Amino acid sequence: MAKLNIVILAAGKGTRMYSDKPKVLHLIAGKAMLQHVLDTATILKPAKTIVVFGHGGEMVPQALVRNTATFVLQEPQLGTGHAVQQALPHLDEDGVSLVLYGDVPLVQLETLKKILTNESSLSLLTQHLENPKGYGRIVRDTAGEVCSIIEEKDATPEQCQIKEVNTGILAAPTKLLRTWLTNLRNDNAQGEYYLTDIVAMAVAQGVKIDTTQPGNEWEVVGINNKLQQAELERVWQTELATRLLLQGVTVADPARLDIRGELECERDVEIDVGCIFEGPVHLGKGVKVGAYSVIKNSRVAANTIISPYSHIDDAEIGINCHIGPFARIRPGSKLQNEVHIGNFVEIKNSTFANNSKANHLSYIGDATIGSRVNIGAGTITCNYDGANKFRTVIEDDAFIGSDTQLVAPVTVGRGATIGAGSTITKDTPDGGLTLSRTKQHSVPGWQRPTKNK
Ligand code: UD1
Ligand code: CA
């Protein structure tokens, strides 16, 4: 395959977003629109990627990850042809150049591959629309060959009837593109340098023009305002939910699922309504995720049940665990197998070995919990002295009575029992009972204070 260069146009101001953020940095499925385009482009292994940007200064290059693209400023913005002209000095001599748009985020790999099949032609991605209003129209001769693209503002009433429109995405031999772009003029209704004018130049030169259509209409939808962004978000989420369903995942309602990252599911996974998945998330075989749970950058192993309203962030959860409802598992937490974390329990940067439980109302931070440990309701690891953090270690088979405070650094020995309501400030021995509370006593005839007159 010829050397591929990709030019992504991203200079538009995005006035109608009414935002301080450049348009191409607004998100679809948790990822900047321009990042979607870059990620798809990267799979094609281009020799070069050039992003033409115009607004937001360094914000655009800085916001993108995994990017080896060259960023070129277009200032002022004199049209799509002028935008591609800015990339010319950075393009290779030979090969093919593909033009994409930072605000057309969802174009798919298969569609791009189709455009790139004929390396010697000018390939246009076009689309037939019932309502072609606003788009450049594809003008064909009586033999059906493309003659030109005419912008709506320059079109005759007859041309306005044409329903085949220009999506903007195209590919051309870089050498030819270079000569065409140098010859562009701006004598049109908008006084702009139109990229689309290269079509008539190609025709005049006898260069073959191919047209391809996208696999799905939504692939070529461009975003100009928040309404279009929200609509495309739903279209894309429906697409993601459809893919999961077709691969065997039970999705309670495909309209009530949001995936803002990469969700991998093994067989027989069930996802209830209102769940959000962010970053890379892996759900093992038979995992059930309860309603309104949020899971981010985490792995959940086979047959674990996440009950409703649980939040899991940067954590690893083993086989056959039961999490929630209303559990919060924070970064750096690792739960082995058959662990139970119940309602209103917060776990941070802690490990739980097999079969341990914290079922109610607890904060476990910076702790190492052994196997078969039972942590009673209301247990708190006091891990922070206001300046530094310390670890709590609870060894295998320990039993922590309800409402215990463990003042770190502290270790509870193997098999130890801590009496309810204790404040533990020193390491406790293995086995036996450790208590730290005043003995219960009763004052007979004690009178409650009365209000002063
Ligand atoms: C363009 C096409 C039109 C097509 C339509 C599809 C031209 C002349 N017209 O029209 O045939 O049907 O897209 O949506 O190409 N941009 C820059 N720098 C500029 C101007 C634009 O980077 O100086 C970028 C914009 O950010 C945007 C894209 O190019 O991402 C398209 O620009 P826009 O002004 O929306 O083009 P249209 O007039 O809609
Ligand atoms: Ca426009």
Tab-separated table of C-alpha atoms and ligand atoms in Angstrom:
chain	number	residue	atom	x	y	z
A	1	MET	CA	0.000	0.000	0.000
A	2	ALA	CA	1.168	3.497	-0.802
A	3	LYS	CA	2.447	5.694	1.967
A	4	LEU	CA	-0.585	7.115	3.785
A	5	ASN	CA	-0.834	10.640	5.175
A	6	ILE	CA	-3.893	11.719	7.135
A	7	VAL	CA	-5.004	15.327	7.444
A	8	ILE	CA	-7.594	16.069	10.120
A	9	LEU	CA	-9.361	19.420	9.837
A	10	ALA	CA	-10.109	20.783	13.274
A	11	ALA	CA	-9.848	24.536	12.961
A	12	GLY	CA	-13.534	25.388	13.166
A	13	LYS	CA	-14.375	27.631	16.087
A	14	GLY	CA	-17.526	25.862	17.122
A	15	THR	CA	-19.356	29.117	17.898
A	16	ARG	CA	-22.636	27.275	18.350
A	17	MET	CA	-21.266	25.129	21.187
A	18	TYR	CA	-21.183	28.314	23.333
A	19	SER	CA	-18.141	26.972	25.130
A	20	ASP	CA	-14.632	28.108	26.034
A	21	LYS	CA	-13.434	24.669	24.982
A	22	PRO	CA	-12.548	24.144	21.307
A	23	LYS	CA	-15.318	22.190	19.595
A	24	VAL	CA	-13.211	19.151	18.733
A	25	LEU	CA	-12.424	18.599	22.427
A	26	HIS	CA	-16.062	18.090	23.365
A	27	LEU	CA	-16.809	14.481	24.204
A	28	ILE	CA	-18.638	11.594	22.635
A	29	ALA	CA	-18.673	8.482	24.825
A	30	GLY	CA	-16.255	10.124	27.252
A	31	LYS	CA	-13.631	10.813	24.593
A	32	ALA	CA	-12.819	14.027	22.733
A	33	MET	CA	-14.283	14.008	19.229
A	34	LEU	CA	-10.857	14.639	17.739
A	35	GLN	CA	-9.456	11.739	19.776
A	36	HIS	CA	-12.030	9.408	18.197
A	37	VAL	CA	-10.840	10.472	14.759
A	38	LEU	CA	-7.173	10.153	15.746
A	39	ASP	CA	-7.711	6.705	17.261
A	40	THR	CA	-9.446	5.427	14.134
A	41	ALA	CA	-6.803	7.061	11.933
A	42	THR	CA	-4.002	5.435	13.938
A	43	ILE	CA	-5.279	1.948	13.125
A	44	LEU	CA	-4.540	2.696	9.453
A	45	LYS	CA	-0.858	3.126	10.425
A	46	PRO	CA	-0.355	6.386	8.523
A	47	ALA	CA	3.199	7.557	7.861
A	48	LYS	CA	2.052	10.991	9.011
A	49	THR	CA	-0.958	12.556	10.680
A	50	ILE	CA	-1.441	16.304	10.486
A	51	VAL	CA	-4.054	18.051	12.599
A	52	VAL	CA	-5.025	21.502	11.369
A	53	PHE	CA	-6.284	23.466	14.349
A	54	GLY	CA	-7.265	27.066	14.862
A	55	HIS	CA	-8.791	27.798	18.218
A	56	GLY	CA	-7.852	27.121	21.802
A	57	GLY	CA	-4.090	27.388	21.301
A	58	GLU	CA	-2.175	24.550	22.944
A	59	MET	CA	-5.404	23.182	24.427
A	60	VAL	CA	-5.981	21.002	21.367
A	61	PRO	CA	-2.572	19.268	21.142
A	62	GLN	CA	-2.344	18.957	24.932
A	63	ALA	CA	-5.722	17.312	25.379
A	64	LEU	CA	-4.921	14.355	23.165
A	65	VAL	CA	-3.324	11.113	24.241
A	66	ARG	CA	-1.227	8.607	22.288
A	67	ASN	CA	-0.757	11.180	19.624
A	68	THR	CA	2.206	11.471	17.348
A	69	ALA	CA	0.394	13.901	15.082
A	70	THR	CA	1.858	17.146	13.807
A	71	PHE	CA	-0.273	20.153	14.749
A	72	VAL	CA	-0.527	23.014	12.299
A	73	LEU	CA	-2.224	26.290	13.092
A	74	GLN	CA	-4.615	27.701	10.511
A	75	GLU	CA	-5.049	31.414	11.131
A	76	PRO	CA	-7.110	32.998	9.644
A	77	GLN	CA	-9.521	30.337	8.446
A	78	LEU	CA	-10.210	30.811	4.785
A	79	GLY	CA	-12.015	27.571	3.986
A	80	THR	CA	-11.538	23.821	3.852
A	81	GLY	CA	-9.143	24.047	0.880
A	82	HIS	CA	-7.080	26.646	2.720
A	83	ALA	CA	-7.046	24.352	5.762
A	84	VAL	CA	-5.585	21.425	3.801
A	85	GLN	CA	-3.088	23.843	2.206
A	86	GLN	CA	-1.648	24.442	5.689
A	87	ALA	CA	-0.821	20.738	5.938
A	88	LEU	CA	0.938	20.573	2.557
A	89	PRO	CA	4.481	21.371	3.757
A	90	HIS	CA	4.249	18.399	6.123
A	91	LEU	CA	2.992	15.810	3.654
A	92	ASP	CA	5.149	13.182	1.985
A	93	GLU	CA	6.043	13.578	-1.705
A	94	ASP	CA	4.257	10.424	-2.771
A	95	GLY	CA	1.466	8.251	-1.540
A	96	VAL	CA	-2.122	8.953	-0.649
A	97	SER	CA	-3.623	11.624	1.580
A	98	LEU	CA	-6.864	11.103	3.450
A	99	VAL	CA	-8.814	14.123	4.713
A	100	LEU	CA	-10.878	13.672	7.885
A	101	TYR	CA	-12.699	16.089	10.213
A	102	GLY	CA	-12.294	16.556	13.942
A	103	ASP	CA	-15.994	17.257	14.336
A	104	VAL	CA	-17.094	14.132	12.435
A	105	PRO	CA	-16.017	11.774	15.179
A	106	LEU	CA	-17.512	8.397	14.375
A	107	VAL	CA	-16.298	7.507	10.915
A	108	GLN	CA	-15.443	3.805	11.033
A	109	LEU	CA	-12.346	1.948	9.951
A	110	GLU	CA	-14.149	-0.188	7.346
A	111	THR	CA	-15.462	2.918	5.614
A	112	LEU	CA	-11.997	4.490	5.491
A	113	LYS	CA	-10.512	1.279	4.110
A	114	LYS	CA	-13.086	1.365	1.303
A	115	ILE	CA	-12.097	4.926	0.384
A	116	LEU	CA	-8.461	3.919	0.296
A	117	THR	CA	-8.828	0.930	-2.042
A	118	ASN	CA	-8.064	2.752	-5.285
A	119	GLU	CA	-4.816	4.617	-4.755
A	120	SER	CA	-4.667	6.442	-8.073
A	121	SER	CA	-8.140	7.968	-8.008
A	122	LEU	CA	-9.760	10.824	-6.143
A	123	SER	CA	-12.109	9.009	-3.779
A	124	LEU	CA	-15.058	10.813	-2.287
A	125	LEU	CA	-17.226	9.639	0.566
A	126	THR	CA	-20.748	10.625	-0.452
A	127	GLN	CA	-24.177	9.970	0.925
A	128	HIS	CA	-27.774	10.069	-0.315
A	129	LEU	CA	-29.971	12.172	1.926
A	130	GLU	CA	-33.734	12.759	1.802
A	131	ASN	CA	-32.997	16.256	3.063
A	132	PRO	CA	-29.669	17.365	1.553
A	133	LYS	CA	-29.997	20.951	2.795
A	134	GLY	CA	-26.744	22.679	3.678
A	135	TYR	CA	-24.440	20.136	2.084
A	136	GLY	CA	-22.300	20.373	-1.032
A	137	ARG	CA	-23.986	18.421	-3.856
A	138	ILE	CA	-22.326	15.799	-6.055
A	139	VAL	CA	-22.886	16.810	-9.677
A	140	ARG	CA	-22.788	13.936	-12.199
A	141	ASP	CA	-22.905	13.944	-15.994
A	142	THR	CA	-25.404	11.978	-18.104
A	143	ALA	CA	-23.107	8.952	-17.957
A	144	GLY	CA	-23.274	9.121	-14.164
A	145	GLU	CA	-19.653	10.204	-13.741
A	146	VAL	CA	-18.860	12.841	-11.107
A	147	CYS	CA	-18.111	16.269	-12.655
A	148	SER	CA	-17.885	18.505	-9.604
A	149	ILE	CA	-19.075	19.329	-6.120
A	150	ILE	CA	-21.167	22.424	-5.852
A	151	GLU	CA	-21.706	24.147	-2.516
A	152	GLU	CA	-25.336	24.928	-1.746
A	153	LYS	CA	-24.697	28.665	-1.677
A	154	ASP	CA	-23.308	28.461	-5.227
A	155	ALA	CA	-25.847	25.948	-6.553
A	156	THR	CA	-28.629	26.516	-9.086
A	157	PRO	CA	-32.175	25.525	-8.013
A	158	GLU	CA	-31.831	22.344	-10.141
A	159	GLN	CA	-28.538	21.432	-8.457
A	160	CYS	CA	-30.198	21.975	-5.080
A	161	GLN	CA	-32.526	19.059	-5.955
A	162	ILE	CA	-29.551	16.652	-6.007
A	163	LYS	CA	-29.732	14.277	-3.062
A	164	GLU	CA	-26.229	12.885	-3.222
A	165	VAL	CA	-24.110	15.022	-0.904
A	166	ASN	CA	-20.469	15.467	-0.093
A	167	THR	CA	-19.564	14.228	3.390
A	168	GLY	CA	-16.242	16.087	3.127
A	169	ILE	CA	-14.119	12.988	3.679
A	170	LEU	CA	-11.908	12.171	0.712
A	171	ALA	CA	-8.644	10.583	-0.352
A	172	ALA	CA	-6.342	11.548	-3.208
A	173	PRO	CA	-2.832	10.879	-4.458
A	174	THR	CA	-0.724	13.371	-2.499
A	175	LYS	CA	1.132	14.647	-5.588
A	176	LEU	CA	-2.102	15.512	-7.375
A	177	LEU	CA	-3.653	17.002	-4.238
A	178	ARG	CA	-0.661	19.298	-3.937
A	179	THR	CA	-1.012	20.697	-7.458
A	180	TRP	CA	-4.792	21.044	-7.187
A	181	LEU	CA	-4.611	22.891	-3.870
A	182	THR	CA	-2.040	25.351	-5.174
A	183	ASN	CA	-4.473	26.275	-7.946
A	184	LEU	CA	-7.526	26.905	-5.745
A	185	ARG	CA	-9.314	30.240	-6.062
A	186	ASN	CA	-11.857	31.850	-3.784
A	187	ASP	CA	-14.187	33.373	-6.354
A	188	ASN	CA	-17.354	31.847	-4.914
A	189	ALA	CA	-20.369	32.873	-2.868
A	190	GLN	CA	-18.492	32.555	0.452
A	191	GLY	CA	-15.130	33.948	-0.699
A	192	GLU	CA	-13.484	30.784	0.644
A	193	TYR	CA	-10.929	28.339	-0.717
A	194	TYR	CA	-13.111	25.259	-1.191
A	195	LEU	CA	-11.458	21.858	-0.907
A	196	THR	CA	-14.342	20.606	-3.037
A	197	ASP	CA	-13.080	22.552	-6.072
A	198	ILE	CA	-10.364	19.929	-6.554
A	199	VAL	CA	-13.021	17.606	-7.979
A	200	ALA	CA	-13.553	19.678	-11.136
A	201	MET	CA	-9.751	19.979	-11.488
A	202	ALA	CA	-9.388	16.204	-11.303
A	203	VAL	CA	-12.103	15.766	-13.909
A	204	ALA	CA	-10.354	18.251	-16.237
A	205	GLN	CA	-7.151	16.269	-15.838
A	206	GLY	CA	-8.861	12.953	-16.552
A	207	VAL	CA	-8.197	11.581	-13.072
A	208	LYS	CA	-10.653	8.866	-12.109
A	209	ILE	CA	-13.168	9.774	-9.420
A	210	ASP	CA	-14.605	7.103	-7.140
A	211	THR	CA	-17.461	7.503	-4.736
A	212	THR	CA	-18.096	5.330	-1.707
A	213	GLN	CA	-20.821	5.438	0.929
A	214	PRO	CA	-20.338	5.037	4.670
A	215	GLY	CA	-21.454	1.798	6.299
A	216	ASN	CA	-23.845	3.777	8.536
A	217	GLU	CA	-25.357	7.231	8.215
A	218	TRP	CA	-24.139	8.276	11.661
A	219	GLU	CA	-20.512	7.803	10.634
A	220	VAL	CA	-20.532	11.064	8.734
A	221	VAL	CA	-22.620	13.168	11.105
A	222	GLY	CA	-20.812	16.384	12.025
A	223	ILE	CA	-21.315	18.194	15.316
A	224	ASN	CA	-22.031	21.910	15.504
A	225	ASN	CA	-23.999	22.275	18.728
A	226	LYS	CA	-24.804	20.521	22.015
A	227	LEU	CA	-28.068	19.120	20.649
A	228	GLN	CA	-26.298	17.335	17.799
A	229	GLN	CA	-23.643	16.164	20.255
A	230	ALA	CA	-26.280	14.675	22.572
A	231	GLU	CA	-28.103	13.039	19.660
A	232	LEU	CA	-24.930	11.470	18.279
A	233	GLU	CA	-24.008	10.305	21.784
A	234	ARG	CA	-27.276	8.336	21.977
A	235	VAL	CA	-26.820	6.918	18.483
A	236	TRP	CA	-23.317	5.748	19.404
A	237	GLN	CA	-24.410	4.330	22.770
A	238	THR	CA	-27.176	2.392	21.019
A	239	GLU	CA	-24.554	1.058	18.624
A	240	LEU	CA	-22.308	-0.022	21.524
A	241	ALA	CA	-25.242	-1.644	23.352
A	242	THR	CA	-26.242	-3.429	20.143
A	243	ARG	CA	-22.740	-4.855	19.774
A	244	LEU	CA	-22.844	-6.170	23.358
A	245	LEU	CA	-26.294	-7.699	22.897
A	246	LEU	CA	-25.263	-9.431	19.667
A	247	GLN	CA	-22.271	-10.844	21.453
A	248	GLY	CA	-24.496	-12.363	24.140
A	249	VAL	CA	-24.449	-9.821	26.956
A	250	THR	CA	-27.814	-9.308	28.662
A	251	VAL	CA	-28.409	-5.565	28.633
A	252	ALA	CA	-31.635	-4.824	30.508
A	253	ASP	CA	-32.326	-1.731	28.404
A	254	PRO	CA	-29.994	-0.720	25.579
A	255	ALA	CA	-31.278	2.861	25.896
A	256	ARG	CA	-30.107	3.050	29.515
A	257	LEU	CA	-26.444	2.118	29.288
A	258	ASP	CA	-23.422	4.368	28.856
A	259	ILE	CA	-20.020	3.113	27.825
A	260	ARG	CA	-17.271	5.719	27.977
A	261	GLY	CA	-14.307	3.481	27.364
A	262	GLU	CA	-13.754	-0.122	26.387
A	263	LEU	CA	-16.059	-2.634	28.028
A	264	GLU	CA	-15.095	-6.289	27.594
A	265	CYS	CA	-17.566	-8.941	28.684
A	266	GLU	CA	-17.177	-12.672	28.872
A	267	ARG	CA	-20.145	-15.055	28.528
A	268	ASP	CA	-23.409	-14.603	30.404
A	269	VAL	CA	-22.781	-11.143	31.762
A	270	GLU	CA	-25.895	-9.228	32.841
A	271	ILE	CA	-26.064	-5.462	33.055
A	272	ASP	CA	-29.077	-3.767	34.609
A	273	VAL	CA	-30.322	-0.294	33.727
A	274	GLY	CA	-28.494	2.983	34.225
A	275	CYS	CA	-24.941	1.638	34.466
A	276	ILE	CA	-21.922	3.662	33.359
A	277	PHE	CA	-18.630	2.072	32.332
A	278	GLU	CA	-15.553	4.260	31.990
A	279	GLY	CA	-12.067	3.483	30.738
A	280	PRO	CA	-11.091	-0.141	30.261
A	281	VAL	CA	-13.443	-2.450	32.168
A	282	HIS	CA	-13.392	-6.233	32.035
A	283	LEU	CA	-16.337	-8.285	33.316
A	284	GLY	CA	-15.713	-12.005	33.730
A	285	LYS	CA	-18.071	-14.849	32.966
A	286	GLY	CA	-21.439	-14.612	34.655
A	287	VAL	CA	-20.851	-11.230	36.301
A	288	LYS	CA	-24.030	-9.346	37.158
A	289	VAL	CA	-23.977	-5.574	37.451
A	290	GLY	CA	-26.886	-4.055	39.352
A	291	ALA	CA	-28.765	-0.918	38.369
A	292	TYR	CA	-27.082	2.481	38.418
A	293	SER	CA	-23.612	1.196	39.115
A	294	VAL	CA	-20.552	3.074	37.865
A	295	ILE	CA	-17.464	1.000	37.058
A	296	LYS	CA	-14.251	2.581	35.905
A	297	ASN	CA	-10.802	1.152	34.971
A	298	SER	CA	-11.515	-2.137	36.726
A	299	ARG	CA	-11.577	-5.888	36.341
A	300	VAL	CA	-14.334	-7.995	37.861
A	301	ALA	CA	-13.820	-11.761	37.792
A	302	ALA	CA	-16.289	-14.558	37.149
A	303	ASN	CA	-19.661	-14.820	38.875
A	304	THR	CA	-19.233	-11.768	41.031
A	305	ILE	CA	-22.401	-9.849	41.757
A	306	ILE	CA	-22.386	-6.089	41.931
A	307	SER	CA	-25.622	-4.955	43.540
A	308	PRO	CA	-27.245	-1.624	42.590
A	309	TYR	CA	-25.701	1.801	43.090
A	310	SER	CA	-22.134	0.615	43.546
A	311	HIS	CA	-19.118	2.665	42.457
A	312	ILE	CA	-15.936	0.857	41.531
A	313	ASP	CA	-12.871	2.780	40.404
A	314	ASP	CA	-9.423	1.402	39.539
A	315	ALA	CA	-9.992	-1.855	41.359
A	316	GLU	CA	-9.612	-5.577	40.871
A	317	ILE	CA	-12.351	-7.840	42.138
A	318	GLY	CA	-12.059	-11.621	42.271
A	319	ILE	CA	-14.368	-14.545	41.644
A	320	ASN	CA	-17.712	-14.969	43.405
A	321	CYS	CA	-17.587	-11.720	45.316
A	322	HIS	CA	-20.650	-9.768	46.355
A	323	ILE	CA	-20.356	-6.002	46.200
A	324	GLY	CA	-23.019	-3.510	47.274
A	325	PRO	CA	-25.653	-2.288	47.133
A	326	PHE	CA	-24.216	1.189	47.710
A	327	ALA	CA	-20.596	0.095	47.962
A	328	ARG	CA	-17.706	2.325	47.000
A	329	ILE	CA	-14.454	0.667	45.947
A	330	ARG	CA	-11.768	3.262	45.317
A	331	PRO	CA	-8.415	3.179	43.500
A	332	GLY	CA	-5.798	0.636	44.479
A	333	SER	CA	-8.228	-1.877	45.917
A	334	LYS	CA	-7.776	-5.586	45.272
A	335	LEU	CA	-10.330	-8.072	46.453
A	336	GLN	CA	-9.601	-11.758	46.082
A	337	ASN	CA	-12.324	-14.405	45.785
A	338	GLU	CA	-15.616	-14.706	47.712
A	339	VAL	CA	-15.195	-11.310	49.339
A	340	HIS	CA	-18.340	-9.506	50.506
A	341	ILE	CA	-18.482	-5.735	50.621
A	342	GLY	CA	-21.873	-4.448	51.674
A	343	ASN	CA	-23.824	-1.227	51.849
A	344	PHE	CA	-22.137	2.057	52.646
A	345	VAL	CA	-18.704	0.503	52.826
A	346	GLU	CA	-15.837	2.506	51.350
A	347	ILE	CA	-12.626	0.688	50.458
A	348	LYS	CA	-9.509	2.554	49.353
A	349	ASN	CA	-6.042	1.265	48.477
A	350	SER	CA	-6.670	-1.946	50.381
A	351	THR	CA	-6.454	-5.660	49.763
A	352	PHE	CA	-8.906	-8.290	50.953
A	353	ALA	CA	-7.832	-11.932	50.800
A	354	ASN	CA	-10.292	-14.782	50.163
A	355	ASN	CA	-13.588	-15.012	52.035
A	356	SER	CA	-13.319	-11.785	54.006
A	357	LYS	CA	-16.286	-9.530	54.678
A	358	ALA	CA	-17.091	-5.930	55.466
A	359	ASN	CA	-20.825	-5.865	55.148
A	360	HIS	CA	-22.009	-2.586	56.622
A	361	LEU	CA	-21.066	1.077	57.027
A	362	SER	CA	-17.283	1.008	57.157
A	363	TYR	CA	-14.212	2.863	55.919
A	364	ILE	CA	-11.278	0.628	55.099
A	365	GLY	CA	-8.350	2.648	53.735
A	366	ASP	CA	-4.701	1.666	53.297
A	367	ALA	CA	-5.358	-1.742	54.815
A	368	THR	CA	-4.179	-5.287	54.240
A	369	ILE	CA	-6.903	-7.726	55.193
A	370	GLY	CA	-6.188	-11.442	55.441
A	371	SER	CA	-8.483	-14.376	54.685
A	372	ARG	CA	-11.789	-15.133	56.469
A	373	VAL	CA	-11.705	-11.803	58.295
A	374	ASN	CA	-15.018	-10.388	59.448
A	375	ILE	CA	-15.178	-6.637	59.784
A	376	GLY	CA	-18.159	-5.543	61.848
A	377	ALA	CA	-20.500	-2.684	61.033
A	378	GLY	CA	-19.104	0.792	61.459
A	379	THR	CA	-15.433	-0.142	61.549
A	380	ILE	CA	-13.071	2.659	60.609
A	381	THR	CA	-9.388	2.478	59.758
A	382	CYS	CA	-7.971	5.781	60.987
A	383	ASN	CA	-5.294	5.957	58.321
A	384	TYR	CA	-4.544	9.663	58.277
A	385	ASP	CA	-3.071	11.820	61.037
A	386	GLY	CA	-3.619	15.016	59.098
A	387	ALA	CA	-0.229	14.844	57.456
A	388	ASN	CA	0.681	11.232	56.678
A	389	LYS	CA	-1.105	8.006	55.840
A	390	PHE	CA	-0.467	4.710	57.653
A	391	ARG	CA	-1.411	1.087	57.032
A	392	THR	CA	-3.656	-1.199	58.996
A	393	VAL	CA	-2.972	-4.940	58.843
A	394	ILE	CA	-5.651	-7.415	59.844
A	395	GLU	CA	-4.394	-10.979	59.775
A	396	ASP	CA	-6.283	-14.137	58.784
A	397	ASP	CA	-9.400	-15.162	60.735
A	398	ALA	CA	-9.549	-11.975	62.792
A	399	PHE	CA	-12.956	-10.710	63.920
A	400	ILE	CA	-13.385	-6.969	64.289
A	401	GLY	CA	-16.364	-6.052	66.453
A	402	SER	CA	-18.746	-3.349	65.328
A	403	ASP	CA	-17.849	0.310	65.677
A	404	THR	CA	-14.139	-0.302	66.072
A	405	GLN	CA	-11.546	2.317	65.234
A	406	LEU	CA	-8.182	0.967	64.136
A	407	VAL	CA	-5.621	3.758	64.531
A	408	ALA	CA	-2.889	3.066	62.002
A	409	PRO	CA	-0.170	1.972	61.891
A	410	VAL	CA	-1.571	-1.043	63.655
A	411	THR	CA	-1.755	-4.819	63.217
A	412	VAL	CA	-4.511	-7.102	64.447
A	413	GLY	CA	-3.037	-10.563	64.944
A	414	ARG	CA	-4.174	-13.786	63.375
A	415	GLY	CA	-7.460	-15.076	64.784
A	416	ALA	CA	-7.788	-12.136	67.200
A	417	THR	CA	-11.183	-10.813	68.233
A	418	ILE	CA	-11.705	-7.116	68.865
A	419	GLY	CA	-14.596	-6.223	71.123
A	420	ALA	CA	-17.220	-3.887	69.706
A	421	GLY	CA	-16.668	-0.182	70.223
A	422	SER	CA	-12.905	-0.477	70.717
A	423	THR	CA	-10.334	2.094	69.732
A	424	ILE	CA	-7.254	0.053	68.888
A	425	THR	CA	-4.003	2.019	68.969
A	426	LYS	CA	-1.504	-0.778	69.602
A	427	ASP	CA	-0.879	-4.076	67.816
A	428	THR	CA	-3.011	-6.887	69.195
A	429	PRO	CA	-1.758	-10.445	69.807
A	430	ASP	CA	-2.847	-13.446	67.784
A	431	GLY	CA	-6.023	-15.078	69.079
A	432	GLY	CA	-7.819	-13.994	72.256
A	433	LEU	CA	-9.958	-10.925	72.831
A	434	THR	CA	-8.800	-7.333	72.840
A	435	LEU	CA	-11.088	-4.646	74.207
A	436	SER	CA	-10.500	-0.963	74.757
A	437	ARG	CA	-13.547	0.590	76.254
A	438	THR	CA	-14.633	1.512	79.759
A	439	LYS	CA	-16.551	-1.159	81.588
A	440	GLN	CA	-20.303	-0.678	81.604
A	441	HIS	CA	-21.650	0.597	84.901
A	442	SER	CA	-25.007	1.993	85.975
A	443	VAL	CA	-25.712	4.954	88.310
A	444	PRO	CA	-28.963	4.235	90.102
A	445	GLY	CA	-31.332	7.182	90.627
A	446	TRP	CA	-29.360	9.433	88.265
A	447	GLN	CA	-31.376	12.528	87.239
A	448	ARG	CA	-31.334	14.119	83.796
A	449	PRO	CA	-30.361	17.827	83.857
A	450	THR	CA	-33.288	20.239	83.642
A	451	LYS	CA	-33.411	23.527	81.738
A	452	ASN	CA	-32.291	26.591	83.751
A	453	LYS	CA	-35.140	29.013	84.432
B	1	UD1	C1	-18.126	21.293	3.847
B	1	UD1	C2	-18.017	20.969	2.335
B	1	UD1	C3	-19.376	20.471	1.854
B	1	UD1	C4	-19.825	19.281	2.656
B	1	UD1	C5	-19.821	19.616	4.138
B	1	UD1	C6	-20.075	18.360	4.939
B	1	UD1	C7	-16.351	22.483	1.410
B	1	UD1	C8	-16.114	23.719	0.659
B	1	UD1	N1	-17.610	22.153	1.631
B	1	UD1	O1	-19.032	22.357	3.908
B	1	UD1	O2	-19.300	20.131	0.477
B	1	UD1	O3	-21.119	18.877	2.233
B	1	UD1	O4	-18.551	20.142	4.550
B	1	UD1	O5	-20.256	18.681	6.279
B	1	UD1	O6	-15.401	21.799	1.786
B	1	UD1	N2	-12.518	23.872	8.567
B	1	UD1	C9	-11.242	24.250	8.881
B	1	UD1	N3	-10.747	25.426	8.397
B	1	UD1	C10	-11.501	26.227	7.618
B	1	UD1	C11	-12.817	25.848	7.300
B	1	UD1	C12	-13.288	24.664	7.792
B	1	UD1	O7	-10.533	23.528	9.594
B	1	UD1	O8	-10.975	27.290	7.211
B	1	UD1	C13	-13.039	22.616	9.095
B	1	UD1	C14	-14.170	22.850	10.067
B	1	UD1	O9	-13.674	22.892	11.386
B	1	UD1	C15	-15.044	21.638	9.855
B	1	UD1	C16	-14.796	21.258	8.413
B	1	UD1	O10	-13.595	21.885	8.033
B	1	UD1	O11	-14.613	20.575	10.645
B	1	UD1	C17	-15.913	21.648	7.476
B	1	UD1	O12	-16.067	23.057	7.521
B	1	UD1	P1	-17.466	23.731	7.378
B	1	UD1	O13	-17.312	25.185	7.369
B	1	UD1	O14	-18.428	23.157	8.347
B	1	UD1	O15	-17.852	23.231	5.914
B	1	UD1	P2	-19.248	23.292	5.238
B	1	UD1	O16	-19.511	24.659	4.770
B	1	UD1	O17	-20.260	22.656	6.104
B	2	CA	CA	-20.583	24.991	7.743
